[in-house]
Structure formats: C-alpha cells, structure tokens
Amino acid sequence: QVQLEESGGGLVQAGDSLRLSCVATRLSFGDSAVAWFRQATGQDREFVFCINPSGVIRYADSVKGRFTASRDNAEDTMYLQLDRLKPEDTAVYYCARARTFDCRTQPNDYDYWGQGTQVTVSP
C-alpha cells in the first residue's frame, strides 16, 4: 500500500519544540518537492513548509524563524522541526508529495498525503 505516515505530534506548552517525521512506504520522493501543511479545526488546509529535491525551501511567513524542514532522499523521509511553538500553531499537520520538482503552496499541487498528526500548543 502506498502511503505517507506522519509521527511526532503531541501536546506541548507555548515555547516548546516538536519534531515531526514523515515516512513514505512504497512511494519514492524522487524528483518531487515534499511539503508540510496544517489544518486547524474549522479552517482550510494551509501551506507550512516545502523542500524540493535540491534542498530549496519555501515556507509560510507565520513560521519564519521558528520551523525548518529537511528531507532524506535515500530514505524517503522528511522532517519538520517546530521551535518556539505558539497556541496558534495548533492543528493537524500533514505531509504531502508534490506533482512537481519545485515547491508549490496549493494542496491541489500534491498527489499523495499522509493521515496527519495532531499538534496542540497550550498557552
């Protein structure tokens, strides 16, 4: 079964850190960008961070200086380091593989998605 699986979410306090992982099964990241999105309750899914096969990154302004992503192309794994977390970062975080080499910010540009991992940040 082709899938992406996220892990590493949890309940933390404001200012804490988390590291999310995304592992691909029977799916190669190959020449595709990979990204993290998040979706808070009652809101649309929003772009967080993307990294292409060459390591070029793109991220949302709301996470600048606090989040960073990395990928291991040999292991088809990607990570999202979340530092200095804020209550407004509370959401389900999803990893996804793009249809393209370059990073895109719209969910429709991604063809494979994980099931998500919950991140909850208390004040």
Coordinates of C-alpha atoms in Angstrom, one line a residue:
Q1 CA 0.0 0.0 0.0
V2 CA 1.4 3.4 -1.0
Q3 CA 1.3 5.8 1.9
L4 CA 2.9 8.6 3.8
E5 CA 2.8 8.4 7.6
E6 CA 3.4 11.2 10.0
S7 CA 4.5 11.0 13.6
G8 CA 5.8 13.2 16.4
G9 CA 2.8 15.3 17.2
G10 CA 1.7 15.9 20.7
L11 CA 0.5 18.3 23.4
V12 CA 3.1 20.9 24.4
Q13 CA 3.2 24.3 26.0
A14 CA 3.9 27.6 24.3
G15 CA 7.6 28.0 23.6
D16 CA 8.3 24.2 23.5
S17 CA 9.6 22.3 20.5
L18 CA 8.5 19.2 18.5
R19 CA 10.0 17.3 15.6
L20 CA 7.6 15.7 13.1
S21 CA 8.6 12.9 10.8
C22 CA 7.1 11.7 7.6
V23 CA 8.0 8.3 6.2
A24 CA 7.0 7.1 2.7
T25 CA 6.0 3.4 2.1
R26 CA 6.1 2.0 -1.5
L27 CA 6.4 5.6 -2.6
S28 CA 9.5 7.5 -3.6
F29 CA 10.0 11.2 -3.1
G30 CA 12.2 11.0 -6.2
D31 CA 12.3 14.3 -8.1
S32 CA 9.3 15.7 -6.3
A33 CA 9.0 18.5 -3.8
V34 CA 7.6 17.5 -0.4
A35 CA 5.8 19.7 2.0
W36 CA 4.0 20.1 5.3
F37 CA 0.5 21.6 5.5
R38 CA -1.6 22.1 8.5
Q39 CA -5.3 22.4 9.2
A40 CA -6.9 23.8 12.3
T41 CA -10.4 23.0 13.3
G42 CA -12.9 24.8 11.1
Q43 CA -10.2 26.2 8.8
D44 CA -8.8 25.4 5.4
R45 CA -5.7 23.4 5.0
E46 CA -2.8 25.8 4.8
F47 CA 0.8 25.6 3.5
V48 CA 3.6 25.5 6.1
F49 CA 6.9 24.4 4.6
C50 CA 8.3 22.8 1.5
I51 CA 11.6 21.5 0.3
N52 CA 12.5 20.4 -3.2
P53 CA 15.0 17.7 -4.2
S54 CA 17.8 20.2 -4.4
G55 CA 17.1 21.5 -0.9
V56 CA 15.5 24.7 -1.9
I57 CA 12.9 25.7 0.7
R58 CA 9.7 27.7 0.8
Y59 CA 7.7 28.5 3.9
A60 CA 4.8 30.4 5.2
D61 CA 5.5 33.8 6.8
S62 CA 3.8 32.7 10.0
V63 CA 6.5 30.1 10.7
K64 CA 9.6 32.1 9.6
G65 CA 12.5 31.7 12.0
R66 CA 10.6 29.0 14.0
F67 CA 10.1 26.0 11.8
T68 CA 12.5 24.3 9.5
A69 CA 12.2 21.2 7.3
S70 CA 14.7 18.6 5.9
R71 CA 14.5 15.5 3.8
D72 CA 16.4 12.3 3.4
N73 CA 16.1 11.3 -0.3
A74 CA 17.7 8.0 0.2
E75 CA 15.2 7.0 3.0
D76 CA 12.2 8.8 1.5
T77 CA 11.7 10.6 4.8
M78 CA 11.1 14.2 5.7
Y79 CA 11.1 16.1 8.9
L80 CA 9.7 19.3 10.3
Q81 CA 11.3 20.9 13.3
L82 CA 8.9 23.2 15.2
D83 CA 10.5 25.6 17.7
R84 CA 9.1 28.3 19.8
L85 CA 5.6 26.9 19.3
K86 CA 2.6 29.2 19.8
P87 CA -1.1 28.3 20.6
E88 CA -2.0 29.4 17.0
D89 CA 0.2 26.6 15.7
T90 CA -2.4 24.1 17.0
A91 CA -3.5 22.0 14.1
V92 CA -3.3 18.6 12.4
Y93 CA -0.1 18.6 10.4
Y94 CA 0.1 16.7 7.1
C95 CA 3.0 15.7 4.9
A96 CA 2.5 15.6 1.1
R97 CA 4.4 14.8 -2.1
A98 CA 4.1 17.4 -4.9
R99 CA 3.4 16.6 -8.6
T100 CA 6.3 18.9 -9.4
F101 CA 10.0 19.4 -8.7
D102 CA 9.5 22.9 -7.4
C103 CA 7.7 23.8 -4.3
R104 CA 4.0 24.8 -4.6
T105 CA 1.7 26.2 -1.9
Q106 CA -1.7 24.9 -3.0
P107 CA -3.0 21.5 -1.8
N108 CA -4.1 20.7 -5.4
D109 CA -0.5 20.5 -6.5
Y110 CA 0.1 17.5 -4.3
D111 CA -0.8 13.9 -5.1
Y112 CA 0.0 11.9 -2.0
W113 CA -1.0 12.8 1.5
G114 CA -0.5 11.3 5.0
Q115 CA -3.2 10.9 7.5
G116 CA -1.9 13.7 9.7
T117 CA -0.5 14.1 13.2
Q118 CA -2.1 16.4 15.9
V119 CA -0.1 19.2 17.4
T120 CA -1.7 21.0 20.3
V121 CA 0.0 24.0 21.9
S122 CA -1.3 25.2 25.3
P123 CA -0.8 28.8 26.4

